[in-house]
Tab-separated table of C-alpha atoms in Angstrom:
chain	number	residue	atom	x	y	z
A	89	UNK	CA	-12.834	-17.504	-19.478
A	90	UNK	CA	-9.571	-18.569	-17.810
A	91	UNK	CA	-7.906	-17.567	-14.551
A	92	UNK	CA	-4.878	-16.034	-16.216
A	93	UNK	CA	-7.148	-13.845	-18.357
A	94	UNK	CA	-8.867	-12.525	-15.240
A	95	UNK	CA	-5.475	-11.967	-13.618
A	96	UNK	CA	-4.260	-9.981	-16.642
A	97	UNK	CA	-7.518	-8.013	-16.698
A	98	UNK	CA	-7.112	-7.037	-13.026
A	99	UNK	CA	-3.466	-6.110	-13.578
A	100	UNK	CA	-4.358	-3.760	-16.452
A	101	UNK	CA	-7.169	-2.230	-14.386
A	102	UNK	CA	-4.802	-1.720	-11.450
A	103	UNK	CA	-1.892	-0.221	-13.404
A	104	UNK	CA	-3.843	1.604	-16.126
A	105	UNK	CA	-1.339	0.304	-18.668
A	106	UNK	CA	-0.895	-2.829	-20.779
A	107	UNK	CA	2.878	-2.339	-20.626
A	108	UNK	CA	3.108	-2.115	-16.826
A	109	UNK	CA	0.622	-4.961	-16.401
A	110	UNK	CA	2.711	-7.190	-18.669
A	111	UNK	CA	5.837	-6.307	-16.671
A	112	UNK	CA	4.094	-7.175	-13.395
A	113	UNK	CA	2.789	-10.469	-14.752
A	114	UNK	CA	6.082	-11.401	-16.386
A	115	UNK	CA	4.645	-11.862	-19.891
A	116	UNK	CA	5.150	-10.154	-23.228
A	117	UNK	CA	2.774	-7.263	-23.836
A	118	UNK	CA	1.388	-8.710	-27.116
A	119	UNK	CA	0.517	-11.951	-25.324
A	120	UNK	CA	-1.232	-10.093	-22.517
A	121	UNK	CA	-3.132	-7.883	-24.972
A	122	UNK	CA	-4.219	-10.955	-26.929
A	123	UNK	CA	-5.604	-12.581	-23.789
A	124	UNK	CA	-7.535	-9.432	-22.927
A	125	UNK	CA	-9.057	-9.418	-26.409
A	126	UNK	CA	-10.059	-13.080	-25.954
A	127	UNK	CA	-11.639	-12.235	-22.598
A	128	UNK	CA	-13.588	-9.368	-24.186
A	129	UNK	CA	-14.859	-11.739	-26.872
A	130	UNK	CA	-15.878	-14.279	-24.243
A	131	UNK	CA	-17.692	-11.613	-22.228
A	132	UNK	CA	-19.232	-10.098	-25.333
A	133	UNK	CA	-18.274	-6.607	-24.187
A	134	UNK	CA	-15.420	-4.149	-24.489
A	135	UNK	CA	-13.695	-3.932	-21.120
A	136	UNK	CA	-11.188	-1.129	-21.729
A	137	UNK	CA	-11.062	2.143	-23.602
A	138	UNK	CA	-7.610	2.458	-25.175
A	139	UNK	CA	-6.439	6.058	-24.737
A	140	UNK	CA	-2.990	6.330	-26.270
A	141	UNK	CA	-0.539	4.829	-23.806
A	142	UNK	CA	-3.116	4.555	-21.018
A	143	UNK	CA	-6.351	2.627	-20.670
A	144	UNK	CA	-9.527	3.089	-18.672
A	145	UNK	CA	-12.220	0.635	-17.688
A	146	UNK	CA	-15.480	0.808	-19.571
A	147	UNK	CA	-18.773	0.497	-17.735
A	148	UNK	CA	-18.716	-3.253	-18.412
A	149	UNK	CA	-15.125	-3.419	-17.177
A	150	UNK	CA	-16.012	-1.624	-13.950
A	151	UNK	CA	-18.833	-4.108	-13.395
A	152	UNK	CA	-16.568	-7.098	-13.983
A	153	UNK	CA	-13.636	-5.918	-11.852
A	154	UNK	CA	-14.971	-6.637	-8.322
A	155	UNK	CA	-16.236	-10.034	-9.432
A	156	UNK	CA	-12.920	-10.886	-11.090
A	157	UNK	CA	-11.042	-9.867	-7.940
A	158	UNK	CA	-13.356	-12.020	-5.841
A	159	UNK	CA	-12.812	-15.052	-8.086
A	160	UNK	CA	-9.027	-14.658	-7.974
A	161	UNK	CA	-9.083	-14.102	-4.223
A	162	UNK	CA	-11.123	-17.257	-3.623
A	163	UNK	CA	-8.874	-19.306	-5.883
A	164	UNK	CA	-5.798	-17.963	-4.130
A	165	UNK	CA	-7.273	-18.660	-0.680
A	166	UNK	CA	-7.896	-22.255	-1.710
A	167	UNK	CA	-4.360	-22.589	-3.080
A	168	UNK	CA	-2.728	-21.155	0.050
A	169	UNK	CA	-4.883	-23.269	2.369
A	170	UNK	CA	-4.000	-26.465	0.512
A	171	UNK	CA	-0.335	-25.481	0.402
A	172	UNK	CA	-0.384	-24.836	4.147
A	173	UNK	CA	-1.866	-28.283	4.750
A	174	UNK	CA	0.727	-29.888	2.505
A	175	UNK	CA	3.687	-28.093	4.077
A	176	UNK	CA	2.378	-28.151	7.630
A	177	UNK	CA	2.917	-24.419	8.228
A	178	UNK	CA	3.090	-23.683	11.942
A	179	UNK	CA	5.281	-22.432	14.763
A	180	UNK	CA	5.980	-18.998	16.221
A	181	UNK	CA	6.086	-15.800	14.168
A	182	UNK	CA	6.886	-12.348	15.572
A	183	UNK	CA	5.940	-9.455	13.315
A	184	UNK	CA	6.614	-5.764	13.893
A	185	UNK	CA	4.723	-2.893	12.319
A	186	UNK	CA	4.975	0.898	12.332
A	187	UNK	CA	2.021	2.910	13.744
A	188	UNK	CA	1.123	4.406	10.349
A	189	UNK	CA	0.476	0.898	8.990
A	190	UNK	CA	-0.937	-1.133	11.886
A	191	UNK	CA	-4.479	0.311	12.102
A	192	UNK	CA	-4.896	1.081	8.401
A	193	UNK	CA	-3.228	-1.848	6.613
A	194	UNK	CA	-2.339	-4.773	8.852
A	195	UNK	CA	-5.084	-4.881	11.500
A	196	UNK	CA	-8.090	-5.048	9.112
A	197	UNK	CA	-6.525	-7.899	7.115
A	198	UNK	CA	-4.736	-9.996	9.722
A	199	UNK	CA	-7.713	-12.213	10.557
A	200	UNK	CA	-7.440	-13.623	7.030
A	201	UNK	CA	-3.886	-14.830	7.712
A	202	UNK	CA	-4.926	-16.285	11.069
A	203	UNK	CA	-7.760	-18.255	9.456
A	204	UNK	CA	-5.546	-19.640	6.715
A	205	UNK	CA	-2.714	-20.614	9.060
A	206	UNK	CA	-4.315	-21.555	12.393
A	207	UNK	CA	-1.184	-23.408	13.543
A	208	UNK	CA	0.977	-20.266	13.386
A	209	UNK	CA	1.328	-18.600	16.794
A	210	UNK	CA	1.470	-14.934	15.827
A	211	UNK	CA	2.909	-12.148	18.001
A	212	UNK	CA	2.620	-8.484	16.988
A	213	UNK	CA	4.695	-5.500	18.077
A	214	UNK	CA	4.010	-1.868	17.101
A	215	UNK	CA	6.994	0.481	17.230
A	216	UNK	CA	8.778	3.168	15.248
A	217	UNK	CA	11.240	2.020	12.577
A	218	UNK	CA	14.454	2.506	14.623
A	219	UNK	CA	13.024	0.410	17.465
A	220	UNK	CA	11.850	-2.298	15.048
A	221	UNK	CA	15.367	-2.507	13.582
A	222	UNK	CA	16.761	-2.974	17.095
A	223	UNK	CA	14.268	-5.768	17.818
A	224	UNK	CA	15.096	-7.484	14.514
A	225	UNK	CA	18.827	-7.300	15.224
A	226	UNK	CA	18.234	-8.720	18.697
A	227	UNK	CA	16.311	-11.665	17.252
A	228	UNK	CA	13.068	-10.627	18.952
A	229	UNK	CA	11.236	-10.132	15.641
A	230	UNK	CA	11.208	-12.241	12.479
A	231	UNK	CA	10.246	-9.413	10.146
A	232	UNK	CA	8.653	-5.977	10.265
A	233	UNK	CA	6.455	-3.797	8.077
A	234	UNK	CA	7.842	-0.304	7.604
A	235	UNK	CA	8.379	2.585	5.260
A	236	UNK	CA	11.336	2.137	2.928
A	237	UNK	CA	14.219	2.546	2.559
A	238	UNK	CA	15.721	1.538	5.896
A	239	UNK	CA	19.363	2.547	6.121
A	240	UNK	CA	20.909	-0.448	7.833
A	241	UNK	CA	23.319	-2.786	6.009
A	242	UNK	CA	22.076	-5.712	8.098
A	243	UNK	CA	18.502	-5.318	6.867
A	244	UNK	CA	17.055	-6.864	3.724
A	245	UNK	CA	14.303	-4.560	2.403
A	246	UNK	CA	11.527	-5.768	0.071
A	247	UNK	CA	8.971	-3.338	-1.347
A	248	UNK	CA	5.299	-4.324	-1.274
A	249	UNK	CA	3.596	-1.240	-2.721
A	250	UNK	CA	3.762	2.517	-3.141
A	251	UNK	CA	1.069	4.521	-1.426
A	252	UNK	CA	-0.017	8.020	-2.489
A	253	UNK	CA	0.626	10.835	-0.022
A	254	UNK	CA	-2.228	13.315	0.426
A	255	UNK	CA	-2.462	16.864	1.682
A	256	UNK	CA	-5.128	16.946	4.415
A	257	UNK	CA	-6.886	20.269	5.038
A	258	UNK	CA	-10.025	21.361	6.862
A	259	UNK	CA	-13.181	21.845	4.805
A	260	UNK	CA	-12.982	25.625	5.331
A	261	UNK	CA	-9.315	25.941	4.349
A	262	UNK	CA	-8.574	27.940	1.138
A	263	UNK	CA	-6.803	24.897	-0.383
A	264	UNK	CA	-9.985	22.820	0.023
A	265	UNK	CA	-11.424	24.484	-3.086
A	266	UNK	CA	-8.609	23.093	-5.260
A	267	UNK	CA	-8.495	19.740	-7.049
A	268	UNK	CA	-4.814	19.265	-6.279
A	269	UNK	CA	-2.005	20.995	-4.431
A	270	UNK	CA	1.297	22.138	-5.876
A	271	UNK	CA	4.403	22.112	-3.726
A	272	UNK	CA	4.501	25.913	-3.841
A	273	UNK	CA	1.003	26.006	-2.278
A	274	UNK	CA	2.419	24.547	0.943
A	275	UNK	CA	4.614	27.548	1.681
A	276	UNK	CA	3.399	29.590	4.603
A	277	UNK	CA	1.118	26.839	5.923
A	278	UNK	CA	1.219	25.610	9.528
A	279	UNK	CA	2.190	21.941	9.397
A	280	UNK	CA	1.233	19.219	11.874
A	281	UNK	CA	3.695	16.328	12.039
A	282	UNK	CA	4.284	12.973	13.649
A	283	UNK	CA	7.019	12.909	16.288
A	284	UNK	CA	10.650	12.246	15.501
A	285	UNK	CA	11.349	8.537	14.968
A	286	UNK	CA	8.367	7.929	12.692
A	287	UNK	CA	9.526	7.165	9.152
A	288	UNK	CA	6.568	9.052	7.667
A	289	UNK	CA	7.783	12.192	9.421
A	290	UNK	CA	10.908	11.905	7.277
A	291	UNK	CA	8.713	11.559	4.150
A	292	UNK	CA	6.778	14.683	5.135
A	293	UNK	CA	9.933	16.686	5.839
A	294	UNK	CA	11.383	15.712	2.449
A	295	UNK	CA	8.258	17.076	0.776
A	296	UNK	CA	8.504	20.288	2.788
A	297	UNK	CA	12.137	20.703	1.718
A	298	UNK	CA	11.181	20.188	-1.919
A	299	UNK	CA	8.523	22.867	-1.460
A	300	UNK	CA	11.151	25.157	0.120
A	301	UNK	CA	8.816	25.383	3.050
A	302	UNK	CA	10.263	26.287	6.469
A	303	UNK	CA	8.779	23.848	8.964
A	304	UNK	CA	7.564	25.299	12.235
A	305	UNK	CA	5.524	22.378	13.475
A	306	UNK	CA	2.377	23.479	15.275
A	307	UNK	CA	1.775	20.090	16.890
A	308	UNK	CA	3.590	16.749	17.071
A	309	UNK	CA	2.176	13.403	18.151
A	310	UNK	CA	2.486	9.647	17.625
A	311	UNK	CA	-0.950	9.243	16.009
A	312	UNK	CA	-2.753	10.691	12.992
A	313	UNK	CA	-5.969	10.260	14.983
A	314	UNK	CA	-4.797	13.182	17.128
A	315	UNK	CA	-3.711	15.310	14.160
A	316	UNK	CA	-6.844	15.090	11.995
A	317	UNK	CA	-9.278	16.812	14.429
A	318	UNK	CA	-6.905	19.783	14.682
A	319	UNK	CA	-6.678	19.949	10.897
A	320	UNK	CA	-10.481	19.796	10.691
A	321	UNK	CA	-10.676	22.786	13.035
A	322	UNK	CA	-8.666	24.843	10.558
A	323	UNK	CA	-5.652	25.344	12.811
A	324	UNK	CA	-3.170	23.775	10.387
A	325	UNK	CA	-2.678	21.188	7.630
A	326	UNK	CA	-0.857	17.875	7.434
A	327	UNK	CA	0.570	15.346	5.012
A	328	UNK	CA	-0.626	11.769	5.425
A	329	UNK	CA	-0.475	8.438	3.584
A	330	UNK	CA	-3.719	7.730	1.756
A	331	UNK	CA	-4.815	4.866	4.041
A	332	UNK	CA	-4.589	7.070	7.119
A	333	UNK	CA	-5.967	10.159	5.367
A	334	UNK	CA	-9.181	8.320	4.502
A	335	UNK	CA	-10.044	8.232	8.212
A	336	UNK	CA	-9.856	12.037	8.559
A	337	UNK	CA	-13.364	13.357	9.238
A	338	UNK	CA	-14.474	16.842	8.162
A	339	UNK	CA	-11.332	17.147	6.037
A	340	UNK	CA	-10.532	17.387	2.344
A	341	UNK	CA	-7.883	15.041	0.908
A	342	UNK	CA	-5.918	16.486	-1.994
A	343	UNK	CA	-3.287	14.903	-4.258
A	344	UNK	CA	0.087	16.559	-4.609
A	345	UNK	CA	1.359	17.734	-7.983
A	346	UNK	CA	3.589	16.047	-8.990
A	347	UNK	CA	2.287	12.707	-7.649
A	348	UNK	CA	4.073	11.798	-4.441
A	349	UNK	CA	4.245	8.367	-2.832
A	350	UNK	CA	5.712	6.553	0.133
A	351	UNK	CA	7.300	3.134	-0.289
A	352	UNK	CA	5.967	0.389	1.995
A	353	UNK	CA	7.524	-3.012	2.488
A	354	UNK	CA	8.946	-5.491	4.942
A	355	UNK	CA	12.405	-5.765	6.454
A	356	UNK	CA	14.307	-8.656	7.987
A	357	UNK	CA	17.864	-9.453	9.001
A	358	UNK	CA	19.914	-10.704	6.044
A	359	UNK	CA	21.751	-13.415	7.945
A	360	UNK	CA	18.614	-14.990	9.428
A	361	UNK	CA	16.998	-17.834	7.501
A	362	UNK	CA	13.247	-17.556	6.985
A	363	UNK	CA	11.118	-20.318	8.477
A	364	UNK	CA	7.943	-21.762	6.954
A	365	UNK	CA	5.676	-19.433	8.972
A	366	UNK	CA	7.630	-16.363	7.845
A	367	UNK	CA	7.584	-17.499	4.207
A	368	UNK	CA	3.831	-18.077	4.425
A	369	UNK	CA	3.328	-14.602	5.910
A	370	UNK	CA	5.359	-12.946	3.128
A	371	UNK	CA	3.444	-14.874	0.462
A	372	UNK	CA	0.169	-13.839	2.080
A	373	UNK	CA	1.304	-10.199	2.206
A	374	UNK	CA	2.207	-10.140	-1.480
A	375	UNK	CA	-1.010	-11.852	-2.530
A	376	UNK	CA	-3.048	-9.419	-0.415
A	377	UNK	CA	-1.330	-6.392	-1.923
A	378	UNK	CA	-1.708	-7.724	-5.465
A	379	UNK	CA	-5.491	-7.829	-5.079
A	380	UNK	CA	-5.825	-4.185	-4.056
A	381	UNK	CA	-5.416	-0.808	-5.768
A	382	UNK	CA	-2.691	1.319	-4.174
A	383	UNK	CA	-2.846	4.102	-6.758
A	384	UNK	CA	-6.469	5.127	-6.422
A	385	UNK	CA	-7.998	8.550	-6.057
A	386	UNK	CA	-7.806	10.698	-2.978
A	387	UNK	CA	-10.551	8.722	-1.292
């Protein structure tokens, strides 16, 4: 068993496709498939069921996956730690983040970055996207996590992942009995939205326009934590990114048909050179995202 075989195995499990996994890993599909076959021989078990153009993990594959991820994570942590020691990563780093990412994505993972790079003095700012762009342009932030795209020619946008958007309804709502929601099902529903300025509000409004749904917002706020209890009461529904939706109690989370996603990434000013701390943070972000599944079920 070799590290690259485990990496290919996790990529296939994450993407559900040998083709997409090969594209992500930057190798030819036949080479990747051959390494998976070698891994299966080493393990003495079939790890994937080949179903036409898609693949699914077998029971043995599902058992191996968390252990493979743990091995790769530990190896990567060791590599980054040694690289940080070699390069002497330190200094100040100011990072901005939108409210729909801070509590669900960044906050639970940030201690890992702090442990790996103890000499980096990190400062965090939570704001809406327009305010983050202003702070970046003013030189008060080094980079920011936000929904993409960001329409500013001064900003360099880099995508990290695509996150499924879910319809959130109360357990007693008629839609709660369905396995998925079509756009047409949204018509006539009372929608709860984030306030203007939040980039996810724009994502939600685009979906409503596609559904030809007139939006008469019942309630607007800065936090999903205020929206979900109202949804649970049956007074309306909402659209939410999967990470946030998973915190909604007494609610049903339903996928949209067709599948709908939001793009998440980081932005920085094009003309500003990235320092060692910023480069380390971006590398850490990408490695963190690579280890996790952003296309899972409704939670």
